[in-house]
mmCIF file of C-alpha atoms and ligand atoms in Angstrom:
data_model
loop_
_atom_site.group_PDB
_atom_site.id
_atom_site.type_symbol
_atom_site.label_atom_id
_atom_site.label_comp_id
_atom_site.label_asym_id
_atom_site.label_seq_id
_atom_site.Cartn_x
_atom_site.Cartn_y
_atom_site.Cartn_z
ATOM 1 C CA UNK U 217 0.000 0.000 0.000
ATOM 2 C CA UNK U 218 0.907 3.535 -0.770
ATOM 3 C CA UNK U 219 2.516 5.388 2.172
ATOM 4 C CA UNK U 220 -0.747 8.520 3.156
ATOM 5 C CA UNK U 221 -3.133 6.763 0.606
ATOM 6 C CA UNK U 222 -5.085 5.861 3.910
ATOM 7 C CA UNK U 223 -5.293 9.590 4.796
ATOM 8 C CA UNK U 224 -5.853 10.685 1.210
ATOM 9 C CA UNK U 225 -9.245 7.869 1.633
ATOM 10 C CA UNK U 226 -10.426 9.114 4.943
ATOM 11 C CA UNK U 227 -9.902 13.079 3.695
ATOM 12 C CA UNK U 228 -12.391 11.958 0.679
ATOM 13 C CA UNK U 229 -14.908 10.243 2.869
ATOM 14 C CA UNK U 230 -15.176 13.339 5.075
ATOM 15 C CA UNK U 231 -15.609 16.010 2.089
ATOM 16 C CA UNK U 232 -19.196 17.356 1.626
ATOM 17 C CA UNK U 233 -17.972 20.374 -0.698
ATOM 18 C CA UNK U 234 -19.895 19.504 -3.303
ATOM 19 C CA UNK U 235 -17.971 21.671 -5.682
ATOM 20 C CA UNK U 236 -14.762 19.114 -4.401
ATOM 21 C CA UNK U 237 -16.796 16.404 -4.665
ATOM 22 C CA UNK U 238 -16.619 17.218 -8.551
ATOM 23 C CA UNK U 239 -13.084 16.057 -8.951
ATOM 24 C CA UNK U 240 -13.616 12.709 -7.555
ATOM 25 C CA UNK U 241 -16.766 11.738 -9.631
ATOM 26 C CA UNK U 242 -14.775 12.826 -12.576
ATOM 27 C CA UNK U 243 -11.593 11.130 -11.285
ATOM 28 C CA UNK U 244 -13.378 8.216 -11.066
ATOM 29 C CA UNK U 245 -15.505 7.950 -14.698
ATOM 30 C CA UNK U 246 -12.643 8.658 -15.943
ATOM 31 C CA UNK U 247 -11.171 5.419 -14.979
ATOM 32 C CA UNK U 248 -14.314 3.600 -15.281
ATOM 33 C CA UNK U 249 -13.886 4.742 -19.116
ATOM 34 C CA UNK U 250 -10.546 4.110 -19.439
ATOM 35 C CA UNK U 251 -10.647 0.887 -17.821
ATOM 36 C CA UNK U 252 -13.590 -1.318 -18.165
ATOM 37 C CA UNK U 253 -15.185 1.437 -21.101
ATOM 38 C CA UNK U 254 -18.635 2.378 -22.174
ATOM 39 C CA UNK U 255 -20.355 -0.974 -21.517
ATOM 40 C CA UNK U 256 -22.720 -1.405 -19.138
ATOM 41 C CA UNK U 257 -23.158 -5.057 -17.832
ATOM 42 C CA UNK U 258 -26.891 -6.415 -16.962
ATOM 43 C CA UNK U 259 -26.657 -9.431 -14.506
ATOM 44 C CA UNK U 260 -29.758 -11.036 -14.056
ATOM 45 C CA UNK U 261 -30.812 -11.892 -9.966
ATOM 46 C CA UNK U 262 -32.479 -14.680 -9.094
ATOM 47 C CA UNK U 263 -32.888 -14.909 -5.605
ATOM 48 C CA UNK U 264 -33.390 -18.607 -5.417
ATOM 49 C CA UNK U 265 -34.432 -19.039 -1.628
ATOM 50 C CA UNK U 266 -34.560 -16.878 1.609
ATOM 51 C CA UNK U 267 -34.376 -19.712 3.896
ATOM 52 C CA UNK U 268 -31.124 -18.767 5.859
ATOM 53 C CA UNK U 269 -29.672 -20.098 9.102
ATOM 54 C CA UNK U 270 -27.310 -17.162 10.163
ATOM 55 C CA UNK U 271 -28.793 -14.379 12.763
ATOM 56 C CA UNK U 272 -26.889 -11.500 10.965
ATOM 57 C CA UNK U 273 -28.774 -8.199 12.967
ATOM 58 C CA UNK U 274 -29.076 -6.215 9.597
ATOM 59 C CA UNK U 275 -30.881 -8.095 7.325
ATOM 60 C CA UNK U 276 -34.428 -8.870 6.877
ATOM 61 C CA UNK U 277 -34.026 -12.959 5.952
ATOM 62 C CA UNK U 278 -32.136 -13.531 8.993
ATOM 63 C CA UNK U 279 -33.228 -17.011 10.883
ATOM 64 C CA UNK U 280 -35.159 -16.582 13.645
ATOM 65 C CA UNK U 281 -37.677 -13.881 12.089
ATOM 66 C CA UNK U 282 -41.256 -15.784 12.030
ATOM 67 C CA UNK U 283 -43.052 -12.836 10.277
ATOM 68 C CA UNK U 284 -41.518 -14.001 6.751
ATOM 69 C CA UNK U 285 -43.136 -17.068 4.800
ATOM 70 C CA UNK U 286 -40.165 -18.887 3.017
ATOM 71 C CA UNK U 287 -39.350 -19.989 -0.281
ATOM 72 C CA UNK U 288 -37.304 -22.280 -2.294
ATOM 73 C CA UNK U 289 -37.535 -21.952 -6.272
ATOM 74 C CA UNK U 290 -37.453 -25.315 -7.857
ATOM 75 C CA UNK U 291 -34.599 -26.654 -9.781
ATOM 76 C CA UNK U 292 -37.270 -25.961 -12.983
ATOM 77 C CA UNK U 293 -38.110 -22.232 -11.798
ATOM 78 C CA UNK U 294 -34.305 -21.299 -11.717
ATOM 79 C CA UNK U 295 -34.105 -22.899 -15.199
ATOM 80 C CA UNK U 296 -36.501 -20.754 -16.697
ATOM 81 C CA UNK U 297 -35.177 -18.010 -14.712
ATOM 82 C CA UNK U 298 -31.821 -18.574 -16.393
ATOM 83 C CA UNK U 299 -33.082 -18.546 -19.797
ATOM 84 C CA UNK U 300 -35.133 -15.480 -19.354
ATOM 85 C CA UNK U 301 -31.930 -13.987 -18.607
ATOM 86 C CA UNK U 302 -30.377 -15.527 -21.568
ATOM 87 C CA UNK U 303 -33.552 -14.343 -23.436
ATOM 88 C CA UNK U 304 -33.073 -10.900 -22.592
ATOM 89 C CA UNK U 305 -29.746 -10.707 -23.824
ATOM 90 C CA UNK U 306 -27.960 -10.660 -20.391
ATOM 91 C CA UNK U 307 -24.437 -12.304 -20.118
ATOM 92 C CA UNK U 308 -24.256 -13.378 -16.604
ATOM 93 C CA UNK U 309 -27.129 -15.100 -14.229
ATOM 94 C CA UNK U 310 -26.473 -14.752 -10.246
ATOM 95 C CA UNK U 311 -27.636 -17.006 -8.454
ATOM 96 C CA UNK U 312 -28.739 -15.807 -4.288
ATOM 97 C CA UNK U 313 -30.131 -16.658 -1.247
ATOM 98 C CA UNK U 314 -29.817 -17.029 2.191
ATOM 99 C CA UNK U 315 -27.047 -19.768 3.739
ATOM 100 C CA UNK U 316 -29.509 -22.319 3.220
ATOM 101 C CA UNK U 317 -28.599 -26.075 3.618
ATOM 102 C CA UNK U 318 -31.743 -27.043 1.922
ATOM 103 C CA UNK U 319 -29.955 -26.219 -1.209
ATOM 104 C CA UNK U 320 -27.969 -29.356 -1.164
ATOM 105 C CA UNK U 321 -24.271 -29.366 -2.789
ATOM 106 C CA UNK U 322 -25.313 -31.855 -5.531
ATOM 107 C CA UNK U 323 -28.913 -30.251 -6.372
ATOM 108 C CA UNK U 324 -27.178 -26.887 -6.343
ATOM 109 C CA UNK U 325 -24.343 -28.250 -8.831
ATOM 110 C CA UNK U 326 -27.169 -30.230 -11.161
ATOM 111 C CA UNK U 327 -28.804 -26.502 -11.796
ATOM 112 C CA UNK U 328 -24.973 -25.245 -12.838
ATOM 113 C CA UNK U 329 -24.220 -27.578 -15.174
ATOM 114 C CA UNK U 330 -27.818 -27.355 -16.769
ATOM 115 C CA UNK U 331 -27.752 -23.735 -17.138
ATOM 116 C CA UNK U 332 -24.020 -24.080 -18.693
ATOM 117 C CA UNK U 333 -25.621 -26.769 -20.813
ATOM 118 C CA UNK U 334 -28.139 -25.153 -22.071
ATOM 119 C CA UNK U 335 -27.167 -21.426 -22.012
ATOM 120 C CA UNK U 336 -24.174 -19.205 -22.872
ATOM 121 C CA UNK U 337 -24.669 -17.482 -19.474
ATOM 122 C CA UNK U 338 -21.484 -16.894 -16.893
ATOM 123 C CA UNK U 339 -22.564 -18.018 -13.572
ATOM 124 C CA UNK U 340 -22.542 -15.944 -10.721
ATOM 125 C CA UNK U 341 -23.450 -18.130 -6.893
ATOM 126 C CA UNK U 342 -24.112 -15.652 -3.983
ATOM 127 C CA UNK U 343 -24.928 -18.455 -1.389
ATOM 128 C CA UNK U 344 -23.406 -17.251 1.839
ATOM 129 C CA UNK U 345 -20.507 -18.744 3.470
ATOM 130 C CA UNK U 346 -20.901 -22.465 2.039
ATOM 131 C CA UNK U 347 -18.104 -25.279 2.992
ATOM 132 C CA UNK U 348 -15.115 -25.228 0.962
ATOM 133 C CA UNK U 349 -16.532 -28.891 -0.266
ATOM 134 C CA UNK U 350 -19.382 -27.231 -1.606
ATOM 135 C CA UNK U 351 -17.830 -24.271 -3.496
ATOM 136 C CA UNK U 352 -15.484 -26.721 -5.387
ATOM 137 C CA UNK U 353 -18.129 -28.793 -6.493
ATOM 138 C CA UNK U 354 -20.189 -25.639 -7.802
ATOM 139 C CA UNK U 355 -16.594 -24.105 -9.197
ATOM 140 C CA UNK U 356 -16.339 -28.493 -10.713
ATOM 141 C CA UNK U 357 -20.168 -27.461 -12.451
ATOM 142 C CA UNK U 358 -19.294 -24.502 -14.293
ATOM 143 C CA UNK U 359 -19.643 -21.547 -11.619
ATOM 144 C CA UNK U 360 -17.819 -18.650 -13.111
ATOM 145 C CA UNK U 361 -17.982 -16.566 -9.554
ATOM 146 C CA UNK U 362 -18.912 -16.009 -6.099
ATOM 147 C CA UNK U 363 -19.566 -13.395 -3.917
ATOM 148 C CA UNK U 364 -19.176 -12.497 -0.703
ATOM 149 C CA UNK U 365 -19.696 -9.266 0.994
ATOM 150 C CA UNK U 366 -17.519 -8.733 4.290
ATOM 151 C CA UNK U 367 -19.766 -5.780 5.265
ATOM 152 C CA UNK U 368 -17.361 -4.592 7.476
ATOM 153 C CA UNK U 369 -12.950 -5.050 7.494
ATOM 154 C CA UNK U 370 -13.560 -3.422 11.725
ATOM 155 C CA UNK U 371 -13.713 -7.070 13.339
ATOM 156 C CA UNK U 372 -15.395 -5.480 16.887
ATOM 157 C CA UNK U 373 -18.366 -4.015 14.480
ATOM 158 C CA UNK U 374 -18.290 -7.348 12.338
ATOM 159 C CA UNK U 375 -18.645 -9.786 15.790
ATOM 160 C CA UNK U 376 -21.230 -7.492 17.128
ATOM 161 C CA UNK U 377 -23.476 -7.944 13.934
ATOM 162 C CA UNK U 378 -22.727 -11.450 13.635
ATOM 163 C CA UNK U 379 -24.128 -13.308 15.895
ATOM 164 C CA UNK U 380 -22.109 -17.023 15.756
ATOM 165 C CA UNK U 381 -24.629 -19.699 15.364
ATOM 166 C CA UNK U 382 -25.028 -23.418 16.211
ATOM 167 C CA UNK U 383 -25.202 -24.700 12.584
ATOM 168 C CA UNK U 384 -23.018 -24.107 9.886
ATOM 169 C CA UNK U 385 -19.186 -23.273 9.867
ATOM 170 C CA UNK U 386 -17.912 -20.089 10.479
ATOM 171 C CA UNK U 387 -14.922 -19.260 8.874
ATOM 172 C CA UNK U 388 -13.434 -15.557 8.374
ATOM 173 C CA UNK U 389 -14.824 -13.778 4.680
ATOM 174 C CA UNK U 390 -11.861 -12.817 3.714
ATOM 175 C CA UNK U 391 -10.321 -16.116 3.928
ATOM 176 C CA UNK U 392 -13.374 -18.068 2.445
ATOM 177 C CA UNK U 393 -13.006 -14.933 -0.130
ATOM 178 C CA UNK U 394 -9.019 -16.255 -1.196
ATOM 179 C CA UNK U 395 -10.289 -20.041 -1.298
ATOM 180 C CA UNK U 396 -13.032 -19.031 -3.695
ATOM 181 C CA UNK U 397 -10.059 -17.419 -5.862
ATOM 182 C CA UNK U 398 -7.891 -20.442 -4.983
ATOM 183 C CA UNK U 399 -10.548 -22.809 -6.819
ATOM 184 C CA UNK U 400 -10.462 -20.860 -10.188
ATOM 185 C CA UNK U 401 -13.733 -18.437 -9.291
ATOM 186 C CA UNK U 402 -13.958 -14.352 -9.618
ATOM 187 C CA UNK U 403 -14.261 -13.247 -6.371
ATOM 188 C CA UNK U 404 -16.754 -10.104 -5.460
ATOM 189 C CA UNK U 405 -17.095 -8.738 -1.604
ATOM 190 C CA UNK U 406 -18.008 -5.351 -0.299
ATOM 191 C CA UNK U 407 -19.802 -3.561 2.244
ATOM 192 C CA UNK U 408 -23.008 -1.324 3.721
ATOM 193 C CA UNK U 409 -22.769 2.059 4.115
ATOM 194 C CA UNK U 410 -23.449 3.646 7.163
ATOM 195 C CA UNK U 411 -24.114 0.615 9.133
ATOM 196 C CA UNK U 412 -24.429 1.938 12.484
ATOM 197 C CA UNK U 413 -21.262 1.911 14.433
ATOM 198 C CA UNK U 414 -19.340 1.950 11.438
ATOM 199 C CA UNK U 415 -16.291 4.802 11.595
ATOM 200 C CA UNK U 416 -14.797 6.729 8.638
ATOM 201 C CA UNK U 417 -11.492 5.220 9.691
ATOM 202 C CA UNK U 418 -12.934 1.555 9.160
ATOM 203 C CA UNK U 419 -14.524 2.561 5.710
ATOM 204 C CA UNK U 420 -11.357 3.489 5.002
ATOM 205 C CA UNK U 421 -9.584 0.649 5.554
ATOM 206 C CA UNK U 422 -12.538 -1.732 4.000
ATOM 207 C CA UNK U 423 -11.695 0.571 0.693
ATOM 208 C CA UNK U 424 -8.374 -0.224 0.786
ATOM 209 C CA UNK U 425 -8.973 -3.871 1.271
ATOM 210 C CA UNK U 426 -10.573 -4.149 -1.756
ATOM 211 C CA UNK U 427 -7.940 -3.430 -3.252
ATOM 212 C CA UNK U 428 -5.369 -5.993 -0.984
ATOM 213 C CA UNK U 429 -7.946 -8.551 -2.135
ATOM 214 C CA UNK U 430 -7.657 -7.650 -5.762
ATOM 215 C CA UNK U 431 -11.396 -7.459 -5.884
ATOM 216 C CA UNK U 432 -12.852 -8.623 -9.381
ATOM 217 C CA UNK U 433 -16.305 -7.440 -8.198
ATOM 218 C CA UNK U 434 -17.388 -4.835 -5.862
ATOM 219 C CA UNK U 435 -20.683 -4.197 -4.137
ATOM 220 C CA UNK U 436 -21.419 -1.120 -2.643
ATOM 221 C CA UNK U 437 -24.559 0.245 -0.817
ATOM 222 C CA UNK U 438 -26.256 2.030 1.890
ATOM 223 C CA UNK U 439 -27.539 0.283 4.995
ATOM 224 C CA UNK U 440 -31.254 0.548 5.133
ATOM 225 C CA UNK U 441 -32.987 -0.378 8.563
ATOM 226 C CA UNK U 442 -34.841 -2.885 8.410
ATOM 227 C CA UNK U 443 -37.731 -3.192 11.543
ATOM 228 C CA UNK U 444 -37.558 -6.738 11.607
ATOM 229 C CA UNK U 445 -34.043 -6.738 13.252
ATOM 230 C CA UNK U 446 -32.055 -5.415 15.794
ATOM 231 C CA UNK U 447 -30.070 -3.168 13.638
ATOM 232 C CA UNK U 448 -33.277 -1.842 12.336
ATOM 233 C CA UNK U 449 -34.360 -1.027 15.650
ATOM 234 C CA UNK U 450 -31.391 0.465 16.851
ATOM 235 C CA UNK U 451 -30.560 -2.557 18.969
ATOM 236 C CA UNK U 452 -26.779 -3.928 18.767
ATOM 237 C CA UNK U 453 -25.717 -0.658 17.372
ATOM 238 C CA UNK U 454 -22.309 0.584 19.246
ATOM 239 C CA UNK U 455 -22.853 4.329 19.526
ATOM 240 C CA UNK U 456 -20.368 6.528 17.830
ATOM 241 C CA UNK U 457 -19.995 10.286 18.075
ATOM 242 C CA UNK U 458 -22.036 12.039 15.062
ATOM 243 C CA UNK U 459 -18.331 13.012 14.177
ATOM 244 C CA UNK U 460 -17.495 9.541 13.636
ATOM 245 C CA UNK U 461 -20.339 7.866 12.722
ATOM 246 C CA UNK U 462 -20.360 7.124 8.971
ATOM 247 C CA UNK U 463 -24.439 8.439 7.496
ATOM 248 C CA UNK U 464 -26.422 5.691 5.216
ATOM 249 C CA UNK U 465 -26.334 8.685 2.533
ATOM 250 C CA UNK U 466 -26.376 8.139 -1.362
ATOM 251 C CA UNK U 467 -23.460 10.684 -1.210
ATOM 252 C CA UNK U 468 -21.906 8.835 0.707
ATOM 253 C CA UNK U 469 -22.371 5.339 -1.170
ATOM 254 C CA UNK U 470 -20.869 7.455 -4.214
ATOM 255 C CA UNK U 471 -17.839 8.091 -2.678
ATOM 256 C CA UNK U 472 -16.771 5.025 -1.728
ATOM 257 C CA UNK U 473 -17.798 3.862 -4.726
ATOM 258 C CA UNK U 474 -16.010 6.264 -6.346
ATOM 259 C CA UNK U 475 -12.821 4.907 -4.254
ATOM 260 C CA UNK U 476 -13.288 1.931 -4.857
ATOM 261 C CA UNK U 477 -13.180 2.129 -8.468
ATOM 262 C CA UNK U 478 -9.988 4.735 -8.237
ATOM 263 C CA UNK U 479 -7.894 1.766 -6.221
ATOM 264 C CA UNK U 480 -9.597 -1.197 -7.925
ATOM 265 C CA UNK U 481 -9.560 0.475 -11.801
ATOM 266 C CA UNK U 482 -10.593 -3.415 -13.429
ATOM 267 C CA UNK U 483 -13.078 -3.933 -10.934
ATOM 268 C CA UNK U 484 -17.000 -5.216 -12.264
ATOM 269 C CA UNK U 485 -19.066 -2.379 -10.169
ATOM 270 C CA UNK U 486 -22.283 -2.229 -9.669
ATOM 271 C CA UNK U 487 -24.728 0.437 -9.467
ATOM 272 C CA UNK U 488 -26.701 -1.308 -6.530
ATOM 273 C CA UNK U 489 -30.365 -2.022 -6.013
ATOM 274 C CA UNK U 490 -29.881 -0.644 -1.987
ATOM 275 C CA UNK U 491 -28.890 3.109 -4.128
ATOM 276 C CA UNK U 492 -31.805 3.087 -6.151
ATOM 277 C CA UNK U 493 -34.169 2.473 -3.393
ATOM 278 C CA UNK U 494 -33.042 5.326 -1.676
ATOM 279 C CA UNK U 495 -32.968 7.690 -4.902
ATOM 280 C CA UNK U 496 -35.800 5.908 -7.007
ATOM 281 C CA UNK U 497 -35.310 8.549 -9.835
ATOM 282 C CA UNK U 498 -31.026 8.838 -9.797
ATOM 283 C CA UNK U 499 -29.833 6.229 -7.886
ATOM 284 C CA UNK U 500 -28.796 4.204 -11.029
ATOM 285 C CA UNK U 501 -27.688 7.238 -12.755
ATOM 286 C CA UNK U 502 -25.981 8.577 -10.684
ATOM 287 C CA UNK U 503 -23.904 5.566 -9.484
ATOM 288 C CA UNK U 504 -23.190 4.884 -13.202
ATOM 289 C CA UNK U 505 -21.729 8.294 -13.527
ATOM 290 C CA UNK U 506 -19.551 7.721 -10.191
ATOM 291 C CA UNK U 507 -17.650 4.178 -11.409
ATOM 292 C CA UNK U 508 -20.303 1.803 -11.530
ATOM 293 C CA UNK U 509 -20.322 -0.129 -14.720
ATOM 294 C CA UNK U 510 -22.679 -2.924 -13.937
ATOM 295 C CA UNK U 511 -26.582 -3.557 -13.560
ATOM 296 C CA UNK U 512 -28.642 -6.237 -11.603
ATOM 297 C CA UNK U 513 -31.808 -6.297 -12.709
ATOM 298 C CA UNK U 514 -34.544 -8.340 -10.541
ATOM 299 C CA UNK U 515 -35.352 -11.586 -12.320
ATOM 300 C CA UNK U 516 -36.929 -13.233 -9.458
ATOM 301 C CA UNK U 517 -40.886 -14.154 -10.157
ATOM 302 C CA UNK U 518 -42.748 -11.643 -8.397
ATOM 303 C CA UNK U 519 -44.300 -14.236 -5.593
ATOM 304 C CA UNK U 520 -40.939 -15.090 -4.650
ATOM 305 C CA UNK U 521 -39.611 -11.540 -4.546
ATOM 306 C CA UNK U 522 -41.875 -9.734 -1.725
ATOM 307 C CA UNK U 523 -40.260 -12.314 0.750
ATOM 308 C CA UNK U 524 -36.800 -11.521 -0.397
ATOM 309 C CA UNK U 525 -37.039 -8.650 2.147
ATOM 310 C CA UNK U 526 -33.372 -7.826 2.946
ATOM 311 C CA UNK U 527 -34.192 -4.437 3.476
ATOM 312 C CA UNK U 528 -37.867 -2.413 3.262
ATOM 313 C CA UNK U 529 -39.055 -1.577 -0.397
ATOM 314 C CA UNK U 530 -36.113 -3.785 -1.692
ATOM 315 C CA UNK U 531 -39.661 -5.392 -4.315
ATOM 316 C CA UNK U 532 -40.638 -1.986 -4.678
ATOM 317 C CA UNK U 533 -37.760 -1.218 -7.268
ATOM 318 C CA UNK U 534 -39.311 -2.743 -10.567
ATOM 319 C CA UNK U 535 -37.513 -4.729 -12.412
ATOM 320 C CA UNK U 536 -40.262 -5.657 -14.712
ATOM 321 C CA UNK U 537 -39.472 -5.495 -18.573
ATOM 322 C CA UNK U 538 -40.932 -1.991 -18.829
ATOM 323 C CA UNK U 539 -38.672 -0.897 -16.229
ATOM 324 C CA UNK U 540 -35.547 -2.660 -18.233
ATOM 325 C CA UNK U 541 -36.575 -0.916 -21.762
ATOM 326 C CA UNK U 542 -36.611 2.524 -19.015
ATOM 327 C CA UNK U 543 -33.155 0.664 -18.089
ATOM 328 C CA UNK U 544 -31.710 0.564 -21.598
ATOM 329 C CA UNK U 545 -32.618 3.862 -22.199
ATOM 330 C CA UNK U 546 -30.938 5.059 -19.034
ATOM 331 C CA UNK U 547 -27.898 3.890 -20.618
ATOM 332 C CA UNK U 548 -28.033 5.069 -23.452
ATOM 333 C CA UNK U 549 -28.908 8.358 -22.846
ATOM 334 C CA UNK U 550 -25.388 8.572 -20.835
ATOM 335 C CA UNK U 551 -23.711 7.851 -23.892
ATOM 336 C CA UNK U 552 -22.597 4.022 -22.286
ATOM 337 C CA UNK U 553 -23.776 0.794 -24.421
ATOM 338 C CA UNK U 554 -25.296 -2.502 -22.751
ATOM 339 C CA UNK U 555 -22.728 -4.805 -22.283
ATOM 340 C CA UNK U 556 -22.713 -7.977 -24.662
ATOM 341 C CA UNK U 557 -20.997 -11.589 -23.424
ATOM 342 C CA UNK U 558 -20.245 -12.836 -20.130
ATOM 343 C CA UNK U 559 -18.703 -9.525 -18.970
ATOM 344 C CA UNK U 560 -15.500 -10.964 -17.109
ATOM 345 C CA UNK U 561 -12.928 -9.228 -15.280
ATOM 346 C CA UNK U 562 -10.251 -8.060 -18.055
ATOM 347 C CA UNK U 563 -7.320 -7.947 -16.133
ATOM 348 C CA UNK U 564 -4.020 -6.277 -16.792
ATOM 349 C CA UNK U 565 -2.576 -6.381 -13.346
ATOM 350 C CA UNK U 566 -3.109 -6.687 -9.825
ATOM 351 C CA UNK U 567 -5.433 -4.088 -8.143
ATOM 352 C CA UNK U 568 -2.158 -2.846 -6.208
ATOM 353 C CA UNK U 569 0.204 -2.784 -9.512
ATOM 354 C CA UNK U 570 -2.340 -0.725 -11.431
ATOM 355 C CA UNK U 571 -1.090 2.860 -9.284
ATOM 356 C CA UNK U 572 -4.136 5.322 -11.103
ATOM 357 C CA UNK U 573 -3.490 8.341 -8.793
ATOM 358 C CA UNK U 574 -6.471 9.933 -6.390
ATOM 359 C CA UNK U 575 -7.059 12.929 -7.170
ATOM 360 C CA UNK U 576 -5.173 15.594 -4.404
ATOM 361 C CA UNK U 577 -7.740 16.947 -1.653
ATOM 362 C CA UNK U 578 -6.559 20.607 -1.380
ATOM 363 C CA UNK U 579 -8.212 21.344 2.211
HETATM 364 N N1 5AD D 1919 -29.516 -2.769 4.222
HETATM 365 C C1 5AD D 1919 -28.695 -2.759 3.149
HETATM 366 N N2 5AD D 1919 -28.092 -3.845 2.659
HETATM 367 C C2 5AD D 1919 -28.322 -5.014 3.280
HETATM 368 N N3 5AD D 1919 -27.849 -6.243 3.066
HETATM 369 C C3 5AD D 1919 -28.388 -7.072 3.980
HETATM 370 N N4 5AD D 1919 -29.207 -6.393 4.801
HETATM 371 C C4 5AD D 1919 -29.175 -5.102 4.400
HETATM 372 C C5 5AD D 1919 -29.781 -3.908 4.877
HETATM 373 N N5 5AD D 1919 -30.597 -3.905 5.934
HETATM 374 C C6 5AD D 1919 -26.833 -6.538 2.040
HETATM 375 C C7 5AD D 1919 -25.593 -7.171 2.680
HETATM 376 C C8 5AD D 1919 -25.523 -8.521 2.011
HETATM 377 C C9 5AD D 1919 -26.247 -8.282 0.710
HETATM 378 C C10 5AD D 1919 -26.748 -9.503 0.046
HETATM 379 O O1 5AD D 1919 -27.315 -7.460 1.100
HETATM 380 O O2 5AD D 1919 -24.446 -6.393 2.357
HETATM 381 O O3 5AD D 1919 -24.200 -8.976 1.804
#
């Protein structure tokens, strides 16, 4: 790591000139352009069950929460679901749900090798933190990636939202994030914004892990309570000084995404679902124009998706075909081009090697 590129972070993360702010959205389309160009990647979602056993105090599917009717899509539904996405000209097909054991290692690998069999699709698994059995036998189908989010690189804040569990293993994220690269996969991880008790100094550092983990995707977005959960409610949260508290802003989400594309110039980025929930009108816009480069339009059938409630109004955000030609248009309209093909990392270098200056903060 750069000697001061920590301070040069944290100084970014605390300006709210928005005449400043200019030079590091530009900073950072310009590398967007430069480095992963005009293209604008759709990934189709299907979130294939919300059955999960972990307690994790943020988010809406957590186990334990008796208000939410559960799901599994059958092997067929995730078929169709794949060729929709195929159908719609998308490259890639992610796969997500809660870390649920009812998707069995060998049920989960059948649906992999049918979609590779009978689609051109990449395959992206977002499954939780699976055994390392399990993830080669999905990498042995055909999965193309994984991710991963670690939500969080300050390991008090991380414990506290955490709760360990009975079932399942726990094993760190990060190092569950280098076995996934170890078997051959594209590895994404990232973070909430503004999850409370999180400090600029820890966003900091989770930016510049990103780029010690050579990150080939990144997801980025705010925290949004959810009622359900003890986040939501303000339970669990370790109280931080308004000075060091980090806000759930879309600002805020910009410039760390922003960041994040700066120190991680190859990265796949998404312009996340959590952004346009909280800017309906910009959010996708705006985090295209701020290093994003990649979509993920909601496949899931609609019964299915009002009980994928990670956070509130997550179904509100349609992702119906009218809403993709609105989409396509979107894209266009910035002058950027949907992506065609499975939309891979291209990669050059090492996140670390690649050296594409910050801009200075004069202040
Ligand atoms: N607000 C915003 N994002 C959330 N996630 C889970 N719960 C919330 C929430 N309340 C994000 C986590 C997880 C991803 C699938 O969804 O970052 O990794």
């Amino acid at each position: 790591m750069r000697p001061g590129l920590e301070h040069l972070v944290l100084k970014w993360l605390r300006e709210e000139d928005p005449e400043r702010l200019e030079a590091l959205w530009t900073a950072a389309d310009r590398v967007r352009a430069e480095f992963v160009g005009e293209a604008v990647h759709l990934r189709g979602l299907l979130e294939i069950s919300n059955y999960c056993v972990r307690q994790c105090a943020y988010c809406g599917l957590r186990a334990g929460r008796v208000a939410l009717d559960r799901y599994r899509m059958s092997e067929e539904e995730v078929l169709e679901g794949a060729k929709l996405a195929a159908h719609l000209g998308f490259g890639t097909v992610v796969l997500q749900s809660g870390e649920d054991y009812g998707i069995s290692t060998a049920w989960m690998a059948e649906i992999i090798r049918r979609i590779k069999e009978d689609t051109s699709l990449a395959v992206t698994l977002s499954l939780g933190e699976r055994p390392e059995s399990d993830l080669r036998a999905w990498r042995a189908a055909g999965a193309d990636r994984y991710l991963l989010r670690f939500e969080t690189s300050d390991a008090d804040l991380y414990h506290r939202i955490h709760p360990p569990i009975q079932t399942g293993v726990t094993v760190e994220r990060t190092v569950l994030l280098r076995t996934l690269r170890a078997l051959g996969y594209e590895i994404g991880s990232g973070v909430m914004v503004g999850i409370p008790g999180q400090s600029y100094g820890s966003l900091a550092r989770d930016i510049l892990l990103f780029q010690a983990l050579d990150l080939d995707m990144i997801g980025i977005g705010p925290f949004i309570p959810h009622p359900g959960t003890p986040l939501g409610r303000q339970e669990a949260a370790g109280a931080l000084s308004p000075r060091e508290q980090v806000p759930n802003s879309e600002t805020m989400v910009c410039k760390v995404l922003a960041l994040a594309r700066l120190l991680c110039p190859e990265a796949n980025i998404p312009s996340t679902t959590a952004l346009a929930v909280v800017n309906p009108d910009d959010g996708h816009r705006l985090g295209l124009s701020r290093g994003a480069n990649v979509v993920m339009p909601n496949l899931t059938p609609p019964v299915y998706r009002k009980m994928y409630e990670i956070y509130p109004k997550k179904a509100c955000i349609d992702d119906d075909l009218w809403a993709l030609a609105g989409l396509r248009r979107k894209i266009e309209s910035l002058g950027r081009s949907v992506g065609k093909g499975p939309g891979g990392r291209l990669r050059r270098g090492a996140a670390a090697d690649i050296q594409v200056e910050l801009p200075a903060h004069c202040g």
